PDB file of C-alpha atoms in Angstrom:
ATOM      1  CA  MET A   1      -9.063-103.982 177.958  1.00  0.00           C
ATOM      2  CA  ASP A   2      -7.889-106.547 180.237  1.00  0.00           C
ATOM      3  CA  GLN A   3      -5.887-108.511 177.786  1.00  0.00           C
ATOM      4  CA  GLU A   4      -4.837-104.976 177.528  1.00  0.00           C
ATOM      5  CA  LEU A   5      -3.124-104.313 180.960  1.00  0.00           C
ATOM      6  CA  TYR A   6      -2.835-108.539 181.108  1.00  0.00           C
ATOM      7  CA  SER A   7      -0.468-107.420 177.874  1.00  0.00           C
ATOM      8  CA  LYS A   8       1.785-104.792 179.917  1.00  0.00           C
ATOM      9  CA  GLU A   9       2.011-107.287 182.485  1.00  0.00           C
ATOM     10  CA  ARG A  10       4.158-109.903 180.160  1.00  0.00           C
ATOM     11  CA  SER A  11       7.870-109.399 178.872  1.00  0.00           C
ATOM     12  CA  ALA A  12       7.991-108.194 175.516  1.00  0.00           C
ATOM     13  CA  SER A  13       9.839-111.310 174.402  1.00  0.00           C
ATOM     14  CA  LEU A  14       6.972-113.519 175.504  1.00  0.00           C
ATOM     15  CA  ASP A  15       4.176-110.890 173.707  1.00  0.00           C
ATOM     16  CA  LEU A  16       6.192-111.437 170.673  1.00  0.00           C
ATOM     17  CA  LEU A  17       6.458-115.527 171.503  1.00  0.00           C
ATOM     18  CA  LEU A  18       2.246-115.471 171.045  1.00  0.00           C
ATOM     19  CA  ARG A  19       1.645-113.295 168.679  1.00  0.00           C
ATOM     20  CA  PHE A  20       3.913-115.628 166.721  1.00  0.00           C
ATOM     21  CA  GLN A  21       2.666-118.905 167.769  1.00  0.00           C
ATOM     22  CA  ARG A  22      -1.084-117.132 166.637  1.00  0.00           C
ATOM     23  CA  LEU A  23      -0.177-115.956 163.485  1.00  0.00           C
ATOM     24  CA  LEU A  24       0.929-119.583 162.570  1.00  0.00           C
ATOM     25  CA  VAL A  25      -2.379-120.572 164.195  1.00  0.00           C
ATOM     26  CA  SER A  26      -3.878-118.292 161.539  1.00  0.00           C
ATOM     27  CA  LYS A  27      -2.003-119.128 158.579  1.00  0.00           C
ATOM     28  CA  LEU A  28      -2.895-123.151 159.538  1.00  0.00           C
ATOM     29  CA  TYR A  29      -6.218-122.795 159.648  1.00  0.00           C
ATOM     30  CA  PRO A  30      -8.103-123.676 156.872  1.00  0.00           C
ATOM     31  CA  ALA A  31     -10.303-121.367 154.412  1.00  0.00           C
ATOM     32  CA  ASP A  32     -12.773-121.823 152.560  1.00  0.00           C
ATOM     33  CA  CYS A  33     -11.166-122.981 148.992  1.00  0.00           C
ATOM     34  CA  VAL A  34     -13.785-124.321 146.189  1.00  0.00           C
ATOM     35  CA  GLY A  35     -12.230-126.991 143.498  1.00  0.00           C
ATOM     36  CA  GLN A  36      -8.827-127.897 146.282  1.00  0.00           C
ATOM     37  CA  VAL A  37      -8.112-131.115 145.504  1.00  0.00           C
ATOM     38  CA  PRO A  38      -8.791-132.913 148.863  1.00  0.00           C
ATOM     39  CA  ASN A  39      -5.519-133.721 151.622  1.00  0.00           C
ATOM     40  CA  THR A  40      -3.699-131.779 149.077  1.00  0.00           C
ATOM     41  CA  TYR A  41      -1.642-128.798 150.099  1.00  0.00           C
ATOM     42  CA  SER A  42       0.878-126.558 149.428  1.00  0.00           C
ATOM     43  CA  PRO A  43       4.277-125.997 149.685  1.00  0.00           C
ATOM     44  CA  ASP A  44       3.535-122.611 151.660  1.00  0.00           C
ATOM     45  CA  LEU A  45       1.126-124.457 153.673  1.00  0.00           C
ATOM     46  CA  LEU A  46       3.511-127.745 154.296  1.00  0.00           C
ATOM     47  CA  GLY A  47       6.702-125.451 155.098  1.00  0.00           C
ATOM     48  CA  VAL A  48       3.648-123.426 158.670  1.00  0.00           C
ATOM     49  CA  GLY A  49       3.392-127.110 158.694  1.00  0.00           C
ATOM     50  CA  SER A  50       6.941-128.135 159.285  1.00  0.00           C
ATOM     51  CA  LEU A  51       7.734-124.333 161.320  1.00  0.00           C
ATOM     52  CA  LEU A  52       4.595-125.477 163.836  1.00  0.00           C
ATOM     53  CA  LYS A  53       6.392-128.685 164.546  1.00  0.00           C
ATOM     54  CA  LYS A  54       9.274-126.231 165.164  1.00  0.00           C
ATOM     55  CA  TYR A  55       8.037-123.589 167.502  1.00  0.00           C
ATOM     56  CA  THR A  56       5.871-127.534 169.375  1.00  0.00           C
ATOM     57  CA  ALA A  57       9.827-128.076 169.675  1.00  0.00           C
ATOM     58  CA  LEU A  58      11.199-126.012 171.267  1.00  0.00           C
ATOM     59  CA  LEU A  59       8.176-124.879 173.606  1.00  0.00           C
ATOM     60  CA  CYS A  60       8.074-128.747 175.075  1.00  0.00           C
ATOM     61  CA  THR A  61      11.831-128.823 175.459  1.00  0.00           C
ATOM     62  CA  HIS A  62      11.669-125.659 176.953  1.00  0.00           C
ATOM     63  CA  ILE A  63       8.259-126.538 179.715  1.00  0.00           C
ATOM     64  CA  GLY A  64       9.845-129.928 180.115  1.00  0.00           C
ATOM     65  CA  ASP A  65      12.981-128.429 181.531  1.00  0.00           C
ATOM     66  CA  ILE A  66      10.731-126.508 183.933  1.00  0.00           C
ATOM     67  CA  LEU A  67       8.029-128.535 185.337  1.00  0.00           C
ATOM     68  CA  PRO A  68      10.750-131.084 187.097  1.00  0.00           C
ATOM     69  CA  VAL A  69      12.391-127.814 188.593  1.00  0.00           C
ATOM     70  CA  ALA A  70       8.950-126.513 189.468  1.00  0.00           C
ATOM     71  CA  THR A  71       7.569-130.153 190.921  1.00  0.00           C
ATOM     72  CA  SER A  72      10.856-130.448 192.660  1.00  0.00           C
ATOM     73  CA  ILE A  73      10.182-127.406 195.078  1.00  0.00           C
ATOM     74  CA  ALA A  74       6.526-127.033 194.344  1.00  0.00           C
ATOM     75  CA  CYS A  75       6.529-130.775 196.753  1.00  0.00           C
ATOM     76  CA  THR A  76       7.938-129.071 200.159  1.00  0.00           C
ATOM     77  CA  SER A  77       4.761-127.557 200.824  1.00  0.00           C
ATOM     78  CA  HIS A  78       1.614-126.501 200.062  1.00  0.00           C
ATOM     79  CA  ARG A  79       2.899-122.345 200.128  1.00  0.00           C
ATOM     80  CA  HIS A  80       5.618-123.245 197.720  1.00  0.00           C
ATOM     81  CA  PHE A  81       2.939-125.511 195.410  1.00  0.00           C
ATOM     82  CA  ALA A  82       0.885-122.050 195.548  1.00  0.00           C
ATOM     83  CA  GLU A  83       4.620-120.294 194.692  1.00  0.00           C
ATOM     84  CA  VAL A  84       5.639-121.571 192.243  1.00  0.00           C
ATOM     85  CA  SER A  85       2.139-122.016 191.048  1.00  0.00           C
ATOM     86  CA  ARG A  86       1.840-118.348 190.613  1.00  0.00           C
ATOM     87  CA  VAL A  87       6.136-118.225 188.417  1.00  0.00           C
ATOM     88  CA  VAL A  88       4.724-121.012 186.178  1.00  0.00           C
ATOM     89  CA  ASP A  89       1.285-119.222 184.906  1.00  0.00           C
ATOM     90  CA  GLY A  90       3.182-116.215 184.091  1.00  0.00           C
ATOM     91  CA  ASP A  91       5.698-118.020 182.241  1.00  0.00           C
ATOM     92  CA  LEU A  92       5.181-120.544 178.893  1.00  0.00           C
ATOM     93  CA  THR A  93       3.843-123.795 180.920  1.00  0.00           C
ATOM     94  CA  GLY A  94       1.201-120.818 181.934  1.00  0.00           C
ATOM     95  CA  ILE A  95       1.044-118.732 178.946  1.00  0.00           C
ATOM     96  CA  LEU A  96       1.072-120.544 175.436  1.00  0.00           C
ATOM     97  CA  LEU A  97       0.876-124.335 176.164  1.00  0.00           C
ATOM     98  CA  PRO A  98      -2.866-123.463 177.275  1.00  0.00           C
ATOM     99  CA  GLU A  99      -3.697-121.653 174.444  1.00  0.00           C
ATOM    100  CA  LEU A 100      -1.375-123.340 172.076  1.00  0.00           C
ATOM    101  CA  VAL A 101      -2.869-127.296 172.928  1.00  0.00           C
ATOM    102  CA  VAL A 102      -6.592-125.931 172.487  1.00  0.00           C
ATOM    103  CA  SER A 103      -5.311-123.828 168.510  1.00  0.00           C
ATOM    104  CA  ILE A 104      -3.826-127.681 167.981  1.00  0.00           C
ATOM    105  CA  VAL A 105      -7.159-129.462 169.039  1.00  0.00           C
ATOM    106  CA  LEU A 106      -9.387-126.758 167.226  1.00  0.00           C
ATOM    107  CA  LEU A 107      -6.621-127.319 163.910  1.00  0.00           C
ATOM    108  CA  LEU A 108      -7.174-131.655 163.869  1.00  0.00           C
ATOM    109  CA  SER A 109     -10.797-130.639 164.356  1.00  0.00           C
ATOM    110  CA  LYS A 110     -10.794-128.693 161.131  1.00  0.00           C
ATOM    111  CA  ASN A 111      -7.880-130.346 158.730  1.00  0.00           C
ATOM    112  CA  ALA A 112      -6.868-133.728 160.000  1.00  0.00           C
ATOM    113  CA  GLY A 113      -4.697-134.561 157.117  1.00  0.00           C
ATOM    114  CA  LEU A 114      -2.593-131.349 157.530  1.00  0.00           C
ATOM    115  CA  MET A 115      -2.098-131.722 161.423  1.00  0.00           C
ATOM    116  CA  GLN A 116      -0.726-135.423 161.389  1.00  0.00           C
ATOM    117  CA  GLU A 117       1.457-134.401 157.816  1.00  0.00           C
ATOM    118  CA  ALA A 118       2.520-131.631 160.465  1.00  0.00           C
ATOM    119  CA  GLY A 119       3.633-133.673 162.944  1.00  0.00           C
ATOM    120  CA  ALA A 120       3.183-130.812 166.362  1.00  0.00           C
ATOM    121  CA  ILE A 121       0.784-133.243 167.855  1.00  0.00           C
ATOM    122  CA  PRO A 122       3.107-136.759 169.275  1.00  0.00           C
ATOM    123  CA  LEU A 123       5.171-133.626 170.699  1.00  0.00           C
ATOM    124  CA  LEU A 124       2.889-132.456 172.669  1.00  0.00           C
ATOM    125  CA  ALA A 125       2.680-135.504 174.325  1.00  0.00           C
ATOM    126  CA  GLY A 126       5.748-135.325 175.904  1.00  0.00           C
ATOM    127  CA  LEU A 127       5.029-133.721 178.116  1.00  0.00           C
ATOM    128  CA  LEU A 128       1.734-135.407 180.039  1.00  0.00           C
ATOM    129  CA  GLU A 129       3.889-137.288 182.713  1.00  0.00           C
ATOM    130  CA  HIS A 130       5.380-133.670 184.148  1.00  0.00           C
ATOM    131  CA  LEU A 131       2.494-131.552 183.928  1.00  0.00           C
ATOM    132  CA  ASP A 132       0.749-135.166 185.637  1.00  0.00           C
ATOM    133  CA  ARG A 133       3.049-134.952 188.595  1.00  0.00           C
ATOM    134  CA  PHE A 134       3.380-130.860 188.833  1.00  0.00           C
ATOM    135  CA  ASN A 135      -0.665-130.974 189.637  1.00  0.00           C
ATOM    136  CA  HIS A 136      -1.251-134.540 191.921  1.00  0.00           C
ATOM    137  CA  LEU A 137       0.871-131.841 193.995  1.00  0.00           C
ATOM    138  CA  ALA A 138      -1.841-128.739 193.956  1.00  0.00           C
ATOM    139  CA  PRO A 139      -3.533-129.215 197.708  1.00  0.00           C
ATOM    140  CA  GLY A 140      -7.173-129.966 196.537  1.00  0.00           C
ATOM    141  CA  LYS A 141      -7.130-133.085 194.424  1.00  0.00           C
ATOM    142  CA  GLU A 142      -8.240-135.181 196.599  1.00  0.00           C
ATOM    143  CA  ARG A 143     -10.703-132.570 197.951  1.00  0.00           C
ATOM    144  CA  ASP A 144     -11.708-132.776 194.399  1.00  0.00           C
ATOM    145  CA  ASP A 145     -11.296-136.593 193.559  1.00  0.00           C
ATOM    146  CA  ASN A 146     -13.247-137.396 196.310  1.00  0.00           C
ATOM    147  CA  GLU A 147     -16.328-134.620 195.124  1.00  0.00           C
ATOM    148  CA  ASP A 148     -16.118-136.259 191.738  1.00  0.00           C
ATOM    149  CA  LEU A 149     -16.399-139.530 193.582  1.00  0.00           C
ATOM    150  CA  ALA A 150     -19.989-138.680 195.536  1.00  0.00           C
ATOM    151  CA  TRP A 151     -22.221-138.646 192.599  1.00  0.00           C
ATOM    152  CA  PRO A 152     -22.546-142.382 191.720  1.00  0.00           C
ATOM    153  CA  GLY A 153     -25.607-142.740 189.242  1.00  0.00           C
ATOM    154  CA  ILE A 154     -25.159-139.729 187.800  1.00  0.00           C
ATOM    155  CA  MET A 155     -22.977-138.853 185.323  1.00  0.00           C
ATOM    156  CA  GLY A 156     -22.835-142.187 184.219  1.00  0.00           C
ATOM    157  CA  SER A 157     -27.120-141.546 183.353  1.00  0.00           C
ATOM    158  CA  PHE A 158     -25.811-139.357 180.835  1.00  0.00           C
ATOM    159  CA  PHE A 159     -23.145-142.069 179.005  1.00  0.00           C
ATOM    160  CA  THR A 160     -26.481-145.167 178.808  1.00  0.00           C
ATOM    161  CA  GLY A 161     -29.026-142.009 177.948  1.00  0.00           C
ATOM    162  CA  GLN A 162     -31.249-143.284 180.517  1.00  0.00           C
ATOM    163  CA  SER A 163     -32.172-140.637 182.119  1.00  0.00           C
ATOM    164  CA  CYS A 164     -35.286-139.006 182.721  1.00  0.00           C
ATOM    165  CA  ARG A 165     -36.446-141.909 180.714  1.00  0.00           C
ATOM    166  CA  ASN A 166     -40.507-141.936 180.536  1.00  0.00           C
ATOM    167  CA  ASN A 167     -39.221-138.981 183.872  1.00  0.00           C
ATOM    168  CA  GLU A 168     -38.376-141.739 186.270  1.00  0.00           C
ATOM    169  CA  GLU A 169     -37.129-140.461 189.433  1.00  0.00           C
ATOM    170  CA  VAL A 170     -33.305-141.230 189.623  1.00  0.00           C
ATOM    171  CA  THR A 171     -32.301-141.891 193.535  1.00  0.00           C
ATOM    172  CA  LEU A 172     -29.497-140.504 194.303  1.00  0.00           C
ATOM    173  CA  ILE A 173     -27.168-142.539 197.187  1.00  0.00           C
ATOM    174  CA  ARG A 174     -24.134-140.746 199.102  1.00  0.00           C
ATOM    175  CA  LYS A 175     -21.171-142.295 199.810  1.00  0.00           C
ATOM    176  CA  ALA A 176     -22.114-141.637 203.555  1.00  0.00           C
ATOM    177  CA  ASP A 177     -25.959-143.653 202.418  1.00  0.00           C
ATOM    178  CA  LEU A 178     -22.984-146.885 200.843  1.00  0.00           C
ATOM    179  CA  GLU A 179     -20.123-146.602 203.903  1.00  0.00           C
ATOM    180  CA  ASN A 180     -23.984-146.810 206.872  1.00  0.00           C
ATOM    181  CA  HIS A 181     -25.310-149.690 204.854  1.00  0.00           C
ATOM    182  CA  ASN A 182     -22.465-152.013 204.194  1.00  0.00           C
ATOM    183  CA  LYS A 183     -21.073-151.039 207.890  1.00  0.00           C
ATOM    184  CA  ASP A 184     -24.802-152.404 208.568  1.00  0.00           C
ATOM    185  CA  GLY A 185     -23.937-155.383 207.454  1.00  0.00           C
ATOM    186  CA  GLY A 186     -25.464-154.637 204.176  1.00  0.00           C
ATOM    187  CA  PHE A 187     -22.994-155.008 200.602  1.00  0.00           C
ATOM    188  CA  TRP A 188     -23.793-152.382 197.737  1.00  0.00           C
ATOM    189  CA  THR A 189     -20.434-151.594 195.707  1.00  0.00           C
ATOM    190  CA  VAL A 190     -19.994-148.510 193.177  1.00  0.00           C
ATOM    191  CA  ILE A 191     -19.635-149.595 188.788  1.00  0.00           C
ATOM    192  CA  ASP A 192     -19.603-146.556 186.620  1.00  0.00           C
ATOM    193  CA  GLY A 193     -21.995-144.358 188.524  1.00  0.00           C
ATOM    194  CA  LYS A 194     -24.429-147.000 189.702  1.00  0.00           C
ATOM    195  CA  VAL A 195     -25.413-148.584 193.342  1.00  0.00           C
ATOM    196  CA  TYR A 196     -25.346-152.450 192.783  1.00  0.00           C
ATOM    197  CA  ASP A 197     -26.240-154.934 196.254  1.00  0.00           C
ATOM    198  CA  ILE A 198     -24.179-157.876 195.730  1.00  0.00           C
ATOM    199  CA  LYS A 199     -25.294-159.068 199.097  1.00  0.00           C
ATOM    200  CA  ASP A 200     -26.789-162.263 197.353  1.00  0.00           C
ATOM    201  CA  PHE A 201     -23.595-163.233 195.512  1.00  0.00           C
ATOM    202  CA  GLN A 202     -21.728-162.857 198.642  1.00  0.00           C
ATOM    203  CA  THR A 203     -21.797-166.267 199.514  1.00  0.00           C
ATOM    204  CA  GLN A 204     -21.825-167.974 196.161  1.00  0.00           C
ATOM    205  CA  SER A 205     -18.620-166.406 195.161  1.00  0.00           C
ATOM    206  CA  LEU A 206     -15.492-168.626 195.343  1.00  0.00           C
ATOM    207  CA  THR A 207     -13.513-165.232 196.125  1.00  0.00           C
ATOM    208  CA  GLY A 208     -13.653-164.087 198.974  1.00  0.00           C
ATOM    209  CA  SER A 209     -15.519-160.913 200.603  1.00  0.00           C
ATOM    210  CA  SER A 210     -12.087-159.314 200.415  1.00  0.00           C
ATOM    211  CA  VAL A 211     -12.241-159.292 196.429  1.00  0.00           C
ATOM    212  CA  LEU A 212     -15.971-158.386 196.270  1.00  0.00           C
TER     213      LEU A 212
END
């Protein structure tokens, strides 16, 4: 019911584009074909891939024109950013682009060769800079970044695979703890999510404390 209500709020042309986009993705989604030779694609499938590339190019051109204007208005104030975000969210950028990106990633995981043949992925890369500039204007960006940086040692343990080994207790050092320790003459630093004490190395270093 929510989907039907949301669909009614969209314009007819936007809803038609979304249906067309889903149709392209469904045609490219690999079926279980027994006896098919790997990396061989029918002319019909290549035609759909070519159509997806043209569709993506037109969509990226439109979004590439819209986002710089949206960014120039949104940078005026937080209120302007909120209003512009609401407009962009209901435009092609907010409705078609997110689903297209997820669909292409899904297709890439299922049939990388076909997606490379279609050539739609490099077109999306051209939008990264525009999207990045707009997202950097978000009022809560710095707060979110600071909250992410306030978790040293936690994320790093996932990548090293050493978390919970032998039920060892991980000591969590908050950002405030680190700052207070350094104010008292200590020399802690965070590298890849882990806290290191480099106080002893400070006297041996030829580069000086500022570099450290």
